Amino acid sequence: MSTILIKNVVVDGESRDIYIKNGTIRRIGVDICIDADTVLDGGGKTVMPAFVNMHTHSGMTLFRGICEDMPLKQWLDAVWKAETVLDDEFIYWGTRLACLEMIKTGTAAFADMYWSIDKAAEAVRDSGMRALLTYCFLDGGDSGKQRIQREECGRMYAISRDWPSRIQFGVSVHAHYTVSDGNMLWAADFARKHSLLIHTHISETCAENETHLARYGISPTARLHSMGLLGRDVIAAHTLWLSDEDVRMLGDSGTTVVHNVNSNLKLASGYRFRYNELRDAGANVTMGTDGAGSSNNLDLRESLKTAALVQKAWREDPAALPLDELLAMGTVNGAKALRLRSGVVEEGALADLILVDTDSPFFIPAHNFKANFIYAANSSCIDTLICDGRVLMRGGKVEGEDAVLSNAKEQASRFVERIKKL
Amino acid sequence: MSTILIKNVVVDGESRDIYIKNGTIRRIGVDICIDADTVLDGGGKTVMPAFVNMHTHSGMTLFRGICEDMPLKQWLDAVWKAETVLDDEFIYWGTRLACLEMIKTGTAAFADMYWSIDKAAEAVRDSGMRALLTYCFLDGGDSGKQRIQREECGRMYAISRDWPSRIQFGVSVHAHYTVSDGNMLWAADFARKHSLLIHTHISETCAENETHLARYGISPTARLHSMGLLGRDVIAAHTLWLSDEDVRMLGDSGTTVVHNVNSNLKLASGYRFRYNELRDAGANVTMGTDGAGSSNNLDLRESLKTAALVQKAWREDPAALPLDELLAMGTVNGAKALRLRSGVVEEGALADLILVDTDSPFFIPAHNFKANFIYAANSSCIDTLICDGRVLMRGGKVEGEDAVLSNAKEQASRFVERIKKL
């Protein structure tokens, strides 16, 4: 594999060079003189770990803006209707568009939950990013679907062995209210047998929780716990409506929880994400953008800002969710969940890195780089992104981006024509 | 004055040309053929009214990042201490930096409250923007200060007659808890005698309200009302902790209120801004960024996004603060408060305009331009800004920006050396 030498960048406030081999940071030092396939002049930019977006539906990026100002249930009805006209081209170009947007905003790896993951895998492969792509169980209790989905999951898993190693196969249980008990158990069993990660939604809305309580007498978290569906291999998105007992179960099991603040606010699902309690209980707290259909973008840096502001406000504590913890949510915690040694800038770690251009008003004064990066700047300050040994963006430009934009536009037009006929 | 012809831009979804003379939109049409001093090829970009930032402290931009994770009272103590070492150079370059940041993020006009407004006026003049600069009363009940400030206000007003017409002089009453009754009444009287606008802070924190109630037995809004300090010529920032009666008084008097969502969230001052009630009562609801010392940036588009998300969430209504009302808060409502005929793209209005570059992933699909602009994009999509008959930004570049950045950096370093010695 290739080698990259980055000259003249800022690491923790000091000017350094970084030598990367086989996608790994081999050396961080002063005036490193080693031949490399690619030499980047960092131009005094600041190095940060690239972001890890722990919950999105990347194929849905072409749904951006189609349903504005709707509550989750009505939004899901509109989306599920629109999803009846999807095809492989839509998934491929929607996922390419998602990857392009994530690269542009500093994300190198993401956890996904959507349909046609074989096509999604082609898109991720062509983008150069890392991803966890999950086969998604959603059967609504239909026994025919249950059987078909098990077969389909096995078939996709077989196909996934040809994926590049930066793309992981995993299993999604869409949600506790959309998947039959039988398939939840089957999916978890399949995942454990093959050491795969499990992705699900838990307690996104208050109504969903109340319906569950009325039906089962326990919370969704408690029921998933009783079925063995919590653990270090489980990624639970939203986890917004949690009792103290739920928090304890998520913490004790070391489950990864994903805060999707923009989506939760915009759909009015809620805002009291229990960050402090989940952290203190031992859960691995990470950040996600959700799909562009609900949150409108996949800009993790922007989501981090909103998460901190809202956490400070509802807790009535301006010191809540301080910058170092916030950045960990967006980087190293997500990496840990995906079983990657990344999310940090140190020798031996994967070189999934961004270079931040501080030559703009937002970075003056330079009292506090992290505050300027998260609270003042917008994501256009992210100049360069390196992932898995390749420079995916440089000077804000991504190779082949014009083709992605034009193909995505064409797919969006086709899609509009089709939903008009529904 | 100069003329500008913009060719090939999108106005309300249609391709148009726009002819500007003496800073005013004279014609919007197809294939306009008139000679103009400046011809801009719009390249299919979308025209929007430039933003109006209705509450900031622009000279404080060099305080960005110096006080992170602090509540308002502690933050004010730190800032007030730091303010003892300010000088004219700091104000001039801080304000130039603020103007540069506002132009880059699409703002053409702003309402300011800070010290040394003669120096601020030089900075605004040199930036090309419009502003309301207010002489700020803050006496803490000290009778010596009261007298000095009245004289100083009169002196600044006299100086302001030499300012270009795009810079208005106004009067600030810092807040109901920092200015003596005598000076509040004097300032209001002075303002009315000269038809000047009045700028103030009202009910930013719950604690401030409670202290006021304990002392006066009525709310800050009620007391200001009884002193004649509400009205169509009053701009009241924050207005976060309001009773129904307060809302009625602000509405009946047609007072302009300014929502500073990012600052309110970050300092944990509160999040339940009563948008619906204020709008329905007849108040003129506008948007502000507050100073970069508390909210970290002056990016009004970003503030609009946060305001809508938080409003939807706390009201538990995803349809709250819909896009058209949100954009009006950020444009035409502010213009109205500043007595400007701007904030709209129509013939006869001032041509304070931005061109939005939609050639990026955030604008695909193109189902809903306004949603893409506010919810998906970041402010780097703002390519061009025109204000008062001049093109202040083109292709994201502002004339003289490098000099502003280097001088602002130098001032920031000087400032750090000085506060170290405090």
mmCIF file of N, CA and C in Angstrom, chain A residues 24-127:
data_model
loop_
_atom_site.group_PDB
_atom_site.id
_atom_site.type_symbol
_atom_site.label_atom_id
_atom_site.label_comp_id
_atom_site.label_asym_id
_atom_site.label_seq_id
_atom_site.Cartn_x
_atom_site.Cartn_y
_atom_site.Cartn_z
ATOM 1 N N THR A 24 -1.869 3.717 8.345
ATOM 2 C CA THR A 24 -1.626 3.878 9.783
ATOM 3 C C THR A 24 -0.610 4.999 10.024
ATOM 4 N N ILE A 25 -0.815 5.746 11.108
ATOM 5 C CA ILE A 25 0.155 6.784 11.470
ATOM 6 C C ILE A 25 1.398 6.079 12.018
ATOM 7 N N ARG A 26 2.516 6.203 11.288
ATOM 8 C CA ARG A 26 3.744 5.545 11.743
ATOM 9 C C ARG A 26 4.609 6.480 12.570
ATOM 10 N N ARG A 27 4.640 7.762 12.168
ATOM 11 C CA ARG A 27 5.476 8.696 12.941
ATOM 12 C C ARG A 27 4.868 10.086 12.946
ATOM 13 N N ILE A 28 4.950 10.731 14.096
ATOM 14 C CA ILE A 28 4.611 12.152 14.206
ATOM 15 C C ILE A 28 5.866 12.816 14.751
ATOM 16 N N GLY A 29 6.449 13.764 14.020
ATOM 17 C CA GLY A 29 7.702 14.342 14.507
ATOM 18 C C GLY A 29 8.048 15.635 13.800
ATOM 19 N N VAL A 30 9.232 16.131 14.112
ATOM 20 C CA VAL A 30 9.707 17.385 13.508
ATOM 21 C C VAL A 30 10.624 17.023 12.337
ATOM 22 N N ASP A 31 10.388 17.675 11.204
ATOM 23 C CA ASP A 31 11.242 17.492 10.019
ATOM 24 C C ASP A 31 11.490 16.033 9.662
ATOM 25 N N ILE A 32 10.440 15.280 9.460
ATOM 26 C CA ILE A 32 10.580 13.877 9.050
ATOM 27 C C ILE A 32 11.025 13.836 7.582
ATOM 28 N N CYS A 33 12.107 13.124 7.309
ATOM 29 C CA CYS A 33 12.598 13.012 5.935
ATOM 30 C C CYS A 33 12.544 11.556 5.497
ATOM 31 N N ILE A 34 11.403 11.147 4.963
ATOM 32 C CA ILE A 34 11.234 9.785 4.457
ATOM 33 C C ILE A 34 10.571 9.934 3.092
ATOM 34 N N ASP A 35 11.010 9.157 2.111
ATOM 35 C CA ASP A 35 10.318 9.190 0.811
ATOM 36 C C ASP A 35 8.904 8.669 0.980
ATOM 37 N N ALA A 36 7.976 9.294 0.296
ATOM 38 C CA ALA A 36 6.586 8.827 0.365
ATOM 39 C C ALA A 36 5.953 8.960 -1.011
ATOM 40 N N ASP A 37 4.952 8.132 -1.287
ATOM 41 C CA ASP A 37 4.268 8.189 -2.581
ATOM 42 C C ASP A 37 3.571 9.538 -2.753
ATOM 43 N N THR A 38 3.012 10.023 -1.672
ATOM 44 C CA THR A 38 2.309 11.311 -1.716
ATOM 45 C C THR A 38 2.872 12.207 -0.624
ATOM 46 N N VAL A 39 3.251 13.413 -0.993
ATOM 47 C CA VAL A 39 3.691 14.391 0.009
ATOM 48 C C VAL A 39 2.692 15.543 -0.011
ATOM 49 N N LEU A 40 2.095 15.820 1.150
ATOM 50 C CA LEU A 40 1.137 16.931 1.267
ATOM 51 C C LEU A 40 1.799 18.061 2.034
ATOM 52 N N ASP A 41 1.725 19.270 1.499
ATOM 53 C CA ASP A 41 2.163 20.422 2.281
ATOM 54 C C ASP A 41 0.963 20.867 3.125
ATOM 55 N N GLY A 42 1.052 20.666 4.421
ATOM 56 C CA GLY A 42 -0.062 20.994 5.310
ATOM 57 C C GLY A 42 -0.319 22.486 5.434
ATOM 58 N N GLY A 43 0.684 23.309 5.105
ATOM 59 C CA GLY A 43 0.484 24.759 5.109
ATOM 60 C C GLY A 43 0.022 25.310 6.447
ATOM 61 N N GLY A 44 0.467 24.675 7.539
ATOM 62 C CA GLY A 44 0.102 25.187 8.862
ATOM 63 C C GLY A 44 -1.316 24.866 9.289
ATOM 64 N N LYS A 45 -1.992 23.997 8.544
ATOM 65 C CA LYS A 45 -3.354 23.600 8.940
ATOM 66 C C LYS A 45 -3.288 22.712 10.181
ATOM 67 N N THR A 46 -4.412 22.600 10.863
ATOM 68 C CA THR A 46 -4.451 21.821 12.105
ATOM 69 C C THR A 46 -5.018 20.432 11.840
ATOM 70 N N VAL A 47 -4.323 19.414 12.348
ATOM 71 C CA VAL A 47 -4.778 18.021 12.170
ATOM 72 C C VAL A 47 -5.750 17.652 13.273
ATOM 73 N N MET A 48 -6.818 17.004 12.872
ATOM 74 C CA MET A 48 -7.769 16.438 13.830
ATOM 75 C C MET A 48 -8.146 15.048 13.334
ATOM 76 N N PRO A 49 -8.602 14.172 14.245
ATOM 77 C CA PRO A 49 -9.142 12.900 13.752
ATOM 78 C C PRO A 49 -10.401 13.180 12.936
ATOM 79 N N ALA A 50 -10.600 12.408 11.874
ATOM 80 C CA ALA A 50 -11.840 12.545 11.100
ATOM 81 C C ALA A 50 -13.009 12.088 11.963
ATOM 82 N N PHE A 51 -14.192 12.558 11.637
ATOM 83 C CA PHE A 51 -15.393 12.197 12.403
ATOM 84 C C PHE A 51 -15.897 10.792 12.050
ATOM 85 N N VAL A 52 -16.650 10.239 12.998
ATOM 86 C CA VAL A 52 -17.328 8.955 12.790
ATOM 87 C C VAL A 52 -18.819 9.204 13.016
ATOM 88 N N ASN A 53 -19.596 9.031 11.966
ATOM 89 C CA ASN A 53 -21.050 9.276 12.017
ATOM 90 C C ASN A 53 -21.735 7.954 12.342
ATOM 91 N N MET A 54 -22.231 7.830 13.568
ATOM 92 C CA MET A 54 -22.648 6.512 14.055
ATOM 93 C C MET A 54 -24.089 6.116 13.750
ATOM 94 N N HIS A 55 -24.837 6.979 13.065
ATOM 95 C CA HIS A 55 -26.179 6.549 12.665
ATOM 96 C C HIS A 55 -26.665 7.393 11.502
ATOM 97 N N THR A 56 -26.800 6.756 10.361
ATOM 98 C CA THR A 56 -27.405 7.445 9.218
ATOM 99 C C THR A 56 -28.083 6.413 8.323
ATOM 100 N N HIS A 57 -28.823 6.938 7.359
ATOM 101 C CA HIS A 57 -29.481 6.103 6.349
ATOM 102 C C HIS A 57 -29.034 6.727 5.026
ATOM 103 N N SER A 58 -27.839 6.346 4.565
ATOM 104 C CA SER A 58 -27.209 7.150 3.520
ATOM 105 C C SER A 58 -27.976 7.121 2.202
ATOM 106 N N GLY A 59 -28.627 6.009 1.904
ATOM 107 C CA GLY A 59 -29.394 5.940 0.650
ATOM 108 C C GLY A 59 -30.544 6.932 0.615
ATOM 109 N N MET A 60 -30.921 7.436 1.774
ATOM 110 C CA MET A 60 -32.044 8.381 1.856
ATOM 111 C C MET A 60 -31.640 9.821 1.544
ATOM 112 N N THR A 61 -30.394 10.029 1.183
ATOM 113 C CA THR A 61 -29.945 11.415 0.976
ATOM 114 C C THR A 61 -30.762 12.089 -0.124
ATOM 115 N N LEU A 62 -31.248 11.295 -1.075
ATOM 116 C CA LEU A 62 -32.080 11.871 -2.135
ATOM 117 C C LEU A 62 -33.507 12.182 -1.666
ATOM 118 N N PHE A 63 -33.795 11.938 -0.401
ATOM 119 C CA PHE A 63 -35.075 12.347 0.200
ATOM 120 C C PHE A 63 -34.958 13.730 0.845
ATOM 121 N N ARG A 64 -33.793 14.319 0.781
ATOM 122 C CA ARG A 64 -33.580 15.608 1.435
ATOM 123 C C ARG A 64 -34.640 16.633 0.995
ATOM 124 N N GLY A 65 -35.306 17.213 1.974
ATOM 125 C CA GLY A 65 -36.234 18.311 1.672
ATOM 126 C C GLY A 65 -37.591 17.887 1.141
ATOM 127 N N ILE A 66 -37.860 16.570 1.020
ATOM 128 C CA ILE A 66 -39.174 16.205 0.455
ATOM 129 C C ILE A 66 -40.292 16.280 1.485
ATOM 130 N N CYS A 67 -39.979 16.146 2.759
ATOM 131 C CA CYS A 67 -41.019 16.204 3.790
ATOM 132 C C CYS A 67 -40.593 17.206 4.858
ATOM 133 N N GLU A 68 -41.000 18.438 4.755
ATOM 134 C CA GLU A 68 -40.634 19.437 5.768
ATOM 135 C C GLU A 68 -41.793 19.630 6.750
ATOM 136 N N ASP A 69 -41.422 19.958 8.000
ATOM 137 C CA ASP A 69 -42.412 20.314 9.027
ATOM 138 C C ASP A 69 -43.444 19.210 9.304
ATOM 139 N N MET A 70 -42.975 17.970 9.475
ATOM 140 C CA MET A 70 -43.879 16.854 9.788
ATOM 141 C C MET A 70 -43.397 16.102 11.029
ATOM 142 N N PRO A 71 -44.320 15.596 11.874
ATOM 143 C CA PRO A 71 -43.909 14.746 12.995
ATOM 144 C C PRO A 71 -43.468 13.361 12.501
ATOM 145 N N LEU A 72 -42.739 12.621 13.365
ATOM 146 C CA LEU A 72 -42.104 11.374 12.934
ATOM 147 C C LEU A 72 -43.076 10.395 12.285
ATOM 148 N N LYS A 73 -44.269 10.230 12.873
ATOM 149 C CA LYS A 73 -45.156 9.201 12.356
ATOM 150 C C LYS A 73 -45.611 9.544 10.934
ATOM 151 N N GLN A 74 -46.031 10.775 10.751
ATOM 152 C CA GLN A 74 -46.474 11.251 9.433
ATOM 153 C C GLN A 74 -45.290 11.229 8.447
ATOM 154 N N TRP A 75 -44.122 11.598 8.946
ATOM 155 C CA TRP A 75 -42.909 11.596 8.131
ATOM 156 C C TRP A 75 -42.593 10.180 7.660
ATOM 157 N N LEU A 76 -42.709 9.192 8.598
ATOM 158 C CA LEU A 76 -42.431 7.799 8.236
ATOM 159 C C LEU A 76 -43.427 7.308 7.188
ATOM 160 N N ASP A 77 -44.704 7.678 7.335
ATOM 161 C CA ASP A 77 -45.711 7.263 6.350
ATOM 162 C C ASP A 77 -45.348 7.789 4.959
ATOM 163 N N ALA A 78 -44.958 9.070 4.912
ATOM 164 C CA ALA A 78 -44.592 9.674 3.617
ATOM 165 C C ALA A 78 -43.363 8.990 3.028
ATOM 166 N N VAL A 79 -42.381 8.722 3.894
ATOM 167 C CA VAL A 79 -41.129 8.120 3.421
ATOM 168 C C VAL A 79 -41.369 6.676 2.991
ATOM 169 N N TRP A 80 -42.122 5.930 3.794
ATOM 170 C CA TRP A 80 -42.360 4.525 3.445
ATOM 171 C C TRP A 80 -43.123 4.398 2.124
ATOM 172 N N LYS A 81 -43.988 5.359 1.846
ATOM 173 C CA LYS A 81 -44.695 5.365 0.562
ATOM 174 C C LYS A 81 -43.678 5.635 -0.565
ATOM 175 N N ALA A 82 -42.851 6.642 -0.355
ATOM 176 C CA ALA A 82 -41.858 6.999 -1.377
ATOM 177 C C ALA A 82 -40.873 5.855 -1.622
ATOM 178 N N GLU A 83 -40.605 5.090 -0.563
ATOM 179 C CA GLU A 83 -39.603 4.013 -0.691
ATOM 180 C C GLU A 83 -40.064 2.871 -1.597
ATOM 181 N N THR A 84 -41.362 2.834 -1.912
ATOM 182 C CA THR A 84 -41.839 1.753 -2.783
ATOM 183 C C THR A 84 -41.311 1.897 -4.205
ATOM 184 N N VAL A 85 -40.793 3.080 -4.559
ATOM 185 C CA VAL A 85 -40.304 3.263 -5.939
ATOM 186 C C VAL A 85 -38.779 3.283 -6.050
ATOM 187 N N LEU A 86 -38.104 2.901 -4.989
ATOM 188 C CA LEU A 86 -36.635 2.907 -5.041
ATOM 189 C C LEU A 86 -36.099 1.808 -5.957
ATOM 190 N N ASP A 87 -34.924 2.050 -6.512
ATOM 191 C CA ASP A 87 -34.245 0.984 -7.248
ATOM 192 C C ASP A 87 -32.738 1.078 -6.992
ATOM 193 N N ASP A 88 -31.991 0.183 -7.605
ATOM 194 C CA ASP A 88 -30.559 0.113 -7.324
ATOM 195 C C ASP A 88 -29.798 1.397 -7.668
ATOM 196 N N GLU A 89 -30.184 2.025 -8.778
ATOM 197 C CA GLU A 89 -29.517 3.264 -9.185
ATOM 198 C C GLU A 89 -29.708 4.357 -8.132
ATOM 199 N N PHE A 90 -30.915 4.403 -7.600
ATOM 200 C CA PHE A 90 -31.244 5.397 -6.576
ATOM 201 C C PHE A 90 -30.360 5.191 -5.345
ATOM 202 N N ILE A 91 -30.248 3.932 -4.922
ATOM 203 C CA ILE A 91 -29.435 3.618 -3.739
ATOM 204 C C ILE A 91 -27.967 3.933 -4.000
ATOM 205 N N TYR A 92 -27.483 3.520 -5.177
ATOM 206 C CA TYR A 92 -26.062 3.735 -5.462
ATOM 207 C C TYR A 92 -25.734 5.226 -5.435
ATOM 208 N N TRP A 93 -26.495 6.039 -6.190
ATOM 209 C CA TRP A 93 -26.151 7.466 -6.287
ATOM 210 C C TRP A 93 -26.532 8.235 -5.025
ATOM 211 N N GLY A 94 -27.585 7.804 -4.341
ATOM 212 C CA GLY A 94 -27.910 8.417 -3.056
ATOM 213 C C GLY A 94 -26.789 8.196 -2.052
ATOM 214 N N THR A 95 -26.236 6.984 -2.046
ATOM 215 C CA THR A 95 -25.146 6.680 -1.117
ATOM 216 C C THR A 95 -23.862 7.399 -1.530
ATOM 217 N N ARG A 96 -23.606 7.489 -2.842
ATOM 218 C CA ARG A 96 -22.430 8.263 -3.298
ATOM 219 C C ARG A 96 -22.552 9.724 -2.863
ATOM 220 N N LEU A 97 -23.765 10.283 -3.008
ATOM 221 C CA LEU A 97 -23.995 11.675 -2.596
ATOM 222 C C LEU A 97 -23.763 11.820 -1.089
ATOM 223 N N ALA A 98 -24.267 10.849 -0.326
ATOM 224 C CA ALA A 98 -24.065 10.859 1.131
ATOM 225 C C ALA A 98 -22.575 10.826 1.466
ATOM 226 N N CYS A 99 -21.846 9.955 0.796
ATOM 227 C CA CYS A 99 -20.402 9.839 1.061
ATOM 228 C C CYS A 99 -19.695 11.140 0.707
ATOM 229 N N LEU A 100 -20.060 11.718 -0.425
ATOM 230 C CA LEU A 100 -19.436 12.983 -0.839
ATOM 231 C C LEU A 100 -19.677 14.048 0.230
ATOM 232 N N GLU A 101 -20.914 14.140 0.696
ATOM 233 C CA GLU A 101 -21.242 15.147 1.713
ATOM 234 C C GLU A 101 -20.479 14.873 3.013
ATOM 235 N N MET A 102 -20.390 13.606 3.396
ATOM 236 C CA MET A 102 -19.665 13.283 4.634
ATOM 237 C C MET A 102 -18.177 13.605 4.500
ATOM 238 N N ILE A 103 -17.584 13.251 3.368
ATOM 239 C CA ILE A 103 -16.159 13.570 3.170
ATOM 240 C C ILE A 103 -15.950 15.086 3.263
ATOM 241 N N LYS A 104 -16.820 15.831 2.586
ATOM 242 C CA LYS A 104 -16.682 17.306 2.567
ATOM 243 C C LYS A 104 -16.799 17.899 3.967
ATOM 244 N N THR A 105 -17.509 17.214 4.861
ATOM 245 C CA THR A 105 -17.708 17.759 6.207
ATOM 246 C C THR A 105 -16.874 16.999 7.244
ATOM 247 N N GLY A 106 -15.879 16.226 6.776
ATOM 248 C CA GLY A 106 -14.877 15.693 7.688
ATOM 249 C C GLY A 106 -15.124 14.323 8.274
ATOM 250 N N THR A 107 -16.078 13.575 7.724
ATOM 251 C CA THR A 107 -16.361 12.235 8.244
ATOM 252 C C THR A 107 -15.669 11.176 7.381
ATOM 253 N N ALA A 108 -14.983 10.246 8.045
ATOM 254 C CA ALA A 108 -14.283 9.180 7.312
ATOM 255 C C ALA A 108 -14.979 7.830 7.427
ATOM 256 N N ALA A 109 -15.817 7.662 8.460
ATOM 257 C CA ALA A 109 -16.457 6.354 8.676
ATOM 258 C C ALA A 109 -17.877 6.564 9.177
ATOM 259 N N PHE A 110 -18.767 5.633 8.813
ATOM 260 C CA PHE A 110 -20.149 5.785 9.273
ATOM 261 C C PHE A 110 -20.827 4.438 9.449
ATOM 262 N N ALA A 111 -21.843 4.448 10.315
ATOM 263 C CA ALA A 111 -22.679 3.264 10.529
ATOM 264 C C ALA A 111 -24.007 3.522 9.840
ATOM 265 N N ASP A 112 -24.390 2.613 8.952
ATOM 266 C CA ASP A 112 -25.539 2.841 8.088
ATOM 267 C C ASP A 112 -26.640 1.821 8.348
ATOM 268 N N MET A 113 -27.851 2.219 8.027
ATOM 269 C CA MET A 113 -28.983 1.298 8.093
ATOM 270 C C MET A 113 -29.903 1.649 6.930
ATOM 271 N N TYR A 114 -29.861 0.812 5.864
ATOM 272 C CA TYR A 114 -30.781 1.059 4.756
ATOM 273 C C TYR A 114 -30.894 -0.175 3.875
ATOM 274 N N TRP A 115 -31.632 -0.023 2.774
ATOM 275 C CA TRP A 115 -31.903 -1.146 1.880
ATOM 276 C C TRP A 115 -30.806 -1.331 0.838
ATOM 277 N N SER A 116 -30.835 -2.481 0.145
ATOM 278 C CA SER A 116 -29.939 -2.786 -0.989
ATOM 279 C C SER A 116 -28.480 -2.515 -0.645
ATOM 280 N N ILE A 117 -28.019 -3.169 0.422
ATOM 281 C CA ILE A 117 -26.678 -2.824 0.884
ATOM 282 C C ILE A 117 -25.591 -3.317 -0.056
ATOM 283 N N ASP A 118 -25.935 -4.196 -0.979
ATOM 284 C CA ASP A 118 -24.922 -4.559 -1.975
ATOM 285 C C ASP A 118 -24.602 -3.356 -2.871
ATOM 286 N N LYS A 119 -25.648 -2.591 -3.232
ATOM 287 C CA LYS A 119 -25.421 -1.383 -4.027
ATOM 288 C C LYS A 119 -24.753 -0.301 -3.182
ATOM 289 N N ALA A 120 -25.182 -0.201 -1.914
ATOM 290 C CA ALA A 120 -24.561 0.777 -1.007
ATOM 291 C C ALA A 120 -23.068 0.477 -0.869
ATOM 292 N N ALA A 121 -22.732 -0.822 -0.792
ATOM 293 C CA ALA A 121 -21.325 -1.207 -0.644
ATOM 294 C C ALA A 121 -20.510 -0.782 -1.862
ATOM 295 N N GLU A 122 -21.103 -0.899 -3.047
ATOM 296 C CA GLU A 122 -20.390 -0.432 -4.251
ATOM 297 C C GLU A 122 -20.109 1.071 -4.150
ATOM 298 N N ALA A 123 -21.115 1.808 -3.656
ATOM 299 C CA ALA A 123 -20.956 3.264 -3.535
ATOM 300 C C ALA A 123 -19.879 3.616 -2.507
ATOM 301 N N VAL A 124 -19.885 2.923 -1.377
ATOM 302 C CA VAL A 124 -18.876 3.204 -0.344
ATOM 303 C C VAL A 124 -17.494 2.813 -0.860
ATOM 304 N N ARG A 125 -17.428 1.676 -1.520
ATOM 305 C CA ARG A 125 -16.149 1.238 -2.113
ATOM 306 C C ARG A 125 -15.612 2.326 -3.045
ATOM 307 N N ASP A 126 -16.486 2.858 -3.915
ATOM 308 C CA ASP A 126 -16.047 3.852 -4.889
ATOM 309 C C ASP A 126 -15.727 5.203 -4.248
ATOM 310 N N SER A 127 -16.262 5.446 -3.049
ATOM 311 C CA SER A 127 -16.015 6.734 -2.376
ATOM 312 C C SER A 127 -14.704 6.732 -1.599
#
